[in-house]
Coordinates of C-alpha atoms in Angstrom, one line a residue:
M12 CA 44.5 -27.5 -22.7
A13 CA 42.5 -27.2 -19.5
D14 CA 43.0 -29.1 -16.3
C15 CA 40.2 -29.1 -14.8
G16 CA 38.2 -32.6 -12.5
I17 CA 35.2 -33.0 -11.6
Y18 CA 33.8 -35.5 -8.2
A19 CA 33.6 -39.1 -9.0
W20 CA 29.9 -39.2 -7.7
F21 CA 27.8 -36.1 -10.6
G22 CA 24.7 -37.2 -9.6
Y23 CA 24.0 -40.4 -11.6
V24 CA 23.7 -43.8 -10.4
L25 CA 26.1 -46.0 -12.9
P26 CA 28.8 -48.3 -12.3
L27 CA 32.2 -46.6 -11.7
K28 CA 34.0 -46.9 -14.6
E29 CA 31.0 -45.3 -17.0
R30 CA 31.4 -42.3 -14.6
L31 CA 34.8 -42.2 -15.6
R32 CA 34.6 -43.0 -18.9
L33 CA 31.9 -40.3 -19.2
I34 CA 33.9 -37.9 -17.2
K35 CA 37.3 -38.3 -19.2
D36 CA 34.8 -38.1 -22.7
A37 CA 33.8 -34.8 -21.5
G38 CA 37.4 -33.5 -21.3
F39 CA 38.5 -33.4 -17.6
S40 CA 41.9 -34.5 -17.0
C41 CA 41.3 -35.4 -13.0
V42 CA 38.8 -36.8 -11.0
L43 CA 38.0 -36.6 -6.6
L44 CA 37.5 -40.4 -4.8
W45 CA 35.2 -40.6 -2.3
W46 CA 37.2 -42.9 0.2
G47 CA 34.7 -44.8 1.9
D48 CA 33.9 -48.2 1.9
E49 CA 29.6 -47.8 1.8
F50 CA 29.2 -48.0 -2.1
R51 CA 31.7 -50.6 -2.1
E52 CA 28.5 -52.9 -3.6
L53 CA 27.9 -50.4 -6.6
D54 CA 31.5 -49.4 -7.4
G55 CA 33.6 -52.3 -5.9
D56 CA 36.6 -51.7 -3.7
K57 CA 37.9 -48.4 -2.9
E58 CA 41.3 -49.6 -3.4
E59 CA 40.9 -50.2 -6.9
H60 CA 39.2 -47.4 -8.4
P61 CA 42.4 -45.1 -8.8
A62 CA 44.2 -48.3 -11.5
L63 CA 40.0 -47.6 -12.9
A64 CA 40.7 -44.3 -13.2
R65 CA 44.5 -44.0 -14.5
R66 CA 43.7 -46.4 -17.2
L67 CA 40.9 -44.8 -18.4
G68 CA 43.6 -41.4 -18.9
L69 CA 42.3 -39.4 -15.8
R70 CA 45.1 -38.3 -12.8
V71 CA 43.4 -38.6 -9.1
E72 CA 43.9 -35.5 -7.6
N73 CA 42.6 -36.3 -4.0
A74 CA 40.3 -38.8 -2.1
H75 CA 37.8 -37.7 0.2
A76 CA 37.8 -39.2 3.7
P77 CA 34.2 -40.2 5.7
Y78 CA 33.0 -38.2 7.5
A79 CA 30.1 -39.4 9.3
D80 CA 31.3 -39.9 12.7
A81 CA 33.5 -36.3 12.5
N82 CA 32.4 -35.4 15.6
D83 CA 34.2 -37.8 17.5
L84 CA 37.1 -36.4 16.5
W85 CA 36.8 -34.7 19.6
D86 CA 35.8 -37.5 21.9
A87 CA 38.2 -38.1 24.3
G88 CA 37.3 -41.7 24.8
L89 CA 36.5 -45.3 22.6
R90 CA 34.5 -43.0 19.8
G91 CA 37.3 -41.0 19.3
D92 CA 39.9 -43.4 18.9
A93 CA 38.4 -45.6 16.8
F94 CA 37.7 -42.3 14.1
E95 CA 41.7 -41.6 14.2
A96 CA 42.0 -45.3 13.6
L97 CA 39.7 -45.4 10.5
L98 CA 41.5 -41.8 9.3
K99 CA 44.7 -43.3 9.7
G100 CA 43.7 -46.0 7.5
C101 CA 42.7 -43.8 4.6
I102 CA 45.7 -42.4 5.0
K103 CA 47.4 -46.0 4.4
S104 CA 45.5 -46.9 1.7
C105 CA 45.7 -43.5 -0.1
A106 CA 49.7 -43.7 0.0
V107 CA 49.2 -47.7 -1.1
C108 CA 47.3 -45.9 -4.1
E109 CA 49.6 -42.9 -4.8
I110 CA 46.7 -40.3 -3.3
P111 CA 48.5 -37.4 -2.9
T112 CA 46.3 -35.6 -0.9
L113 CA 42.9 -36.8 1.5
V114 CA 40.1 -34.3 2.6
L115 CA 39.3 -33.9 5.9
H116 CA 36.2 -33.0 7.2
V117 CA 36.7 -32.4 11.3
T118 CA 32.9 -31.6 12.4
D119 CA 29.7 -32.7 11.1
G120 CA 27.0 -30.2 10.7
P121 CA 26.0 -27.2 12.0
E122 CA 26.6 -27.6 15.7
P123 CA 29.2 -29.5 16.6
P124 CA 31.0 -30.6 19.9
P125 CA 33.0 -28.1 21.9
M126 CA 37.1 -28.4 19.8
N127 CA 39.4 -29.6 22.7
T128 CA 43.3 -30.5 23.4
S129 CA 42.1 -34.6 22.6
G130 CA 40.7 -33.7 19.0
A131 CA 44.2 -31.7 18.5
L132 CA 46.4 -33.9 19.4
R133 CA 44.8 -36.5 17.0
L134 CA 45.0 -34.5 13.9
A135 CA 48.9 -33.5 14.6
R136 CA 48.8 -37.5 14.9
L137 CA 47.7 -38.1 11.5
A138 CA 49.3 -34.9 10.0
E139 CA 52.1 -36.7 11.1
L140 CA 51.7 -40.4 10.0
G141 CA 50.5 -38.2 6.1
E142 CA 54.1 -36.7 6.1
K143 CA 55.4 -39.8 6.9
I144 CA 54.2 -41.5 4.0
G145 CA 53.7 -38.4 1.6
V146 CA 49.8 -38.1 2.1
K147 CA 48.7 -34.4 2.5
L148 CA 45.5 -33.9 4.9
A149 CA 43.3 -31.0 3.9
V150 CA 41.1 -29.7 6.2
E151 CA 37.9 -28.6 4.8
N152 CA 35.6 -26.1 5.5
V153 CA 32.1 -27.0 6.7
Q154 CA 29.5 -25.6 8.3
R155 CA 31.2 -23.3 11.2
P156 CA 35.0 -22.0 9.5
E157 CA 35.9 -20.9 13.0
T158 CA 36.9 -24.7 13.4
L159 CA 39.7 -24.0 11.0
D160 CA 41.1 -21.0 12.8
F161 CA 42.0 -23.5 16.0
V162 CA 42.7 -26.5 14.4
F163 CA 46.0 -24.3 11.7
S164 CA 46.6 -23.1 15.5
Q165 CA 47.8 -26.4 17.3
P166 CA 51.1 -27.0 17.7
G167 CA 51.6 -29.8 15.4
C168 CA 48.8 -29.4 12.6
E169 CA 51.8 -27.3 10.8
T170 CA 51.5 -29.3 8.3
L171 CA 47.4 -29.9 7.1
G172 CA 46.4 -28.2 4.7
F173 CA 43.0 -26.3 3.5
C174 CA 40.5 -27.5 0.9
Y175 CA 38.6 -24.7 0.4
D176 CA 34.6 -26.3 -0.5
S177 CA 33.1 -22.6 -2.3
G178 CA 29.2 -23.8 -1.6
H179 CA 30.4 -24.5 2.3
A180 CA 31.8 -21.4 2.0
F181 CA 29.1 -18.9 0.2
A182 CA 25.7 -20.6 2.0
C183 CA 27.5 -19.5 5.9
A184 CA 29.2 -16.1 6.0
E185 CA 31.6 -16.2 8.3
G186 CA 33.5 -18.5 5.3
A187 CA 33.7 -15.2 2.7
A188 CA 37.1 -14.3 3.5
L189 CA 38.8 -18.0 3.5
P190 CA 40.5 -17.8 0.1
E191 CA 42.7 -14.9 2.0
K192 CA 42.7 -16.1 5.2
F193 CA 44.3 -19.7 4.1
G194 CA 45.4 -19.4 0.8
S195 CA 48.8 -19.9 1.6
K196 CA 47.6 -23.9 2.8
L197 CA 45.1 -24.3 -0.3
C198 CA 46.2 -26.8 -1.7
A199 CA 42.2 -28.3 -2.7
L200 CA 39.3 -27.2 -4.4
H201 CA 36.0 -28.3 -4.3
L202 CA 34.1 -25.7 -6.1
H203 CA 30.4 -25.7 -6.9
D204 CA 27.3 -22.7 -6.6
N205 CA 24.2 -23.1 -4.4
N206 CA 21.2 -20.0 -3.4
S207 CA 23.6 -19.2 -0.5
H208 CA 21.0 -21.1 1.6
E209 CA 21.2 -24.4 0.9
D210 CA 24.3 -26.5 0.3
Q211 CA 23.0 -27.5 -3.6
H212 CA 26.4 -28.4 -5.2
L213 CA 25.2 -26.8 -8.2
L214 CA 27.2 -26.1 -11.5
P215 CA 29.3 -22.7 -11.5
G216 CA 27.2 -20.8 -12.8
E217 CA 23.7 -21.6 -11.4
G218 CA 24.1 -19.7 -8.4
G219 CA 24.9 -17.1 -6.7
I220 CA 28.6 -16.8 -6.4
D221 CA 30.3 -13.7 -8.4
W222 CA 32.7 -16.5 -10.6
P223 CA 35.0 -14.2 -11.5
T224 CA 35.3 -11.8 -8.4
L225 CA 36.3 -15.7 -6.8
A226 CA 38.8 -16.4 -9.0
G227 CA 40.3 -13.7 -8.9
R228 CA 40.5 -14.2 -5.1
L229 CA 41.7 -17.6 -5.8
R230 CA 44.3 -16.6 -7.7
A231 CA 45.9 -14.7 -5.4
T232 CA 46.8 -17.5 -3.3
A233 CA 49.1 -20.1 -3.3
Y234 CA 47.0 -22.8 -5.5
H235 CA 48.5 -23.8 -8.9
G236 CA 46.6 -27.0 -9.2
P237 CA 43.6 -27.8 -11.3
V238 CA 40.1 -26.4 -10.8
T239 CA 38.2 -28.5 -9.3
L240 CA 34.4 -29.7 -9.2
E241 CA 32.2 -31.0 -6.5
S242 CA 28.4 -30.7 -8.0
A243 CA 25.7 -33.3 -8.9
A244 CA 23.0 -33.2 -10.6
P245 CA 20.1 -33.4 -8.8
W246 CA 18.6 -36.2 -8.3
S247 CA 15.9 -38.3 -6.8
E248 CA 14.3 -42.1 -7.2
E249 CA 10.9 -39.6 -8.7
T250 CA 13.0 -37.8 -11.5
Q251 CA 15.6 -39.8 -11.8
N252 CA 14.5 -40.8 -15.9
D253 CA 13.8 -37.7 -16.7
R254 CA 16.4 -35.4 -16.1
E255 CA 19.6 -34.0 -18.1
L256 CA 21.4 -37.1 -20.3
P257 CA 24.6 -37.3 -17.7
E258 CA 26.7 -36.2 -21.4
S259 CA 24.8 -33.4 -21.6
Y260 CA 25.7 -32.6 -17.9
L261 CA 29.1 -33.2 -18.1
R262 CA 30.0 -31.1 -21.3
R263 CA 28.3 -28.2 -19.2
A264 CA 30.4 -29.2 -16.5
F265 CA 33.0 -29.0 -18.5
E266 CA 32.3 -25.9 -19.9
A267 CA 32.3 -23.9 -17.1
A268 CA 34.9 -25.4 -15.2
C269 CA 36.7 -24.2 -18.3
R270 CA 35.7 -20.8 -17.7
V271 CA 36.7 -20.7 -13.6
E272 CA 40.2 -21.7 -15.0
H273 CA 40.2 -18.5 -17.5
W274 CA 39.9 -16.0 -15.0
M275 CA 42.1 -17.8 -12.6
L276 CA 44.5 -17.7 -15.0
K277 CA 43.2 -14.2 -16.6
P278 CA 41.3 -11.6 -15.1
S279 CA 38.1 -10.9 -17.1
G280 CA 35.3 -8.7 -17.2
E281 CA 32.6 -10.9 -19.3
A282 CA 29.3 -12.7 -17.8
F283 CA 29.2 -15.8 -17.1
R284 CA 26.7 -17.1 -20.0

């Protein structure tokens, strides 16, 4: 039986309970959650989301921490303190809600501030907290993959894991070698496709990524978890009433995830159909 998941926001403005039900009905076994409070009005308190997913038969694979202020991590003053406190709160609430992994962005945007000792010390303290209370921290590759070289080389950051985002890697030439480079730390996947220029969050097979080849590269890493998508149907206020039904989109998403899983488990030369 396929073990595949998808991010709880997949491009349709629906109550969270309905989105989770649709995800389960499409065949997915697990879900990725957003771990911020920005959507409380629509979705309710985030701390209630894991139990809701589990009641519907979905395993919570990981949660994603807020990242709008991620560059503040490298600020030696109050802004850095505030972002560290935010992440500490996320780690503690994930532990209470029995979420095993929290995904982090440690920078935001194409021109982040210089990395420094202040930020490295913050990450080391966060890693220590996560290890102490049973929440694995996974640092995601974003616009500047070289950030990972610095982060993973810092004292106290040895226990940090790696979240591989295929869309970010494909849109940035420097991201091509990340599965091989940090495969021993790989503990979370954000799989989606694009045209190599924009972060489009397309389904696998809808963009330019060579998925059989990428699946083989992922197969050679230490990762043994589910195939998890961070794809979302294109959305806008103007077109939302004329789009594919969410049931149809999720059915196609599950089929795409199953194909990637097949290639990760068993090499295949078949074309992506």
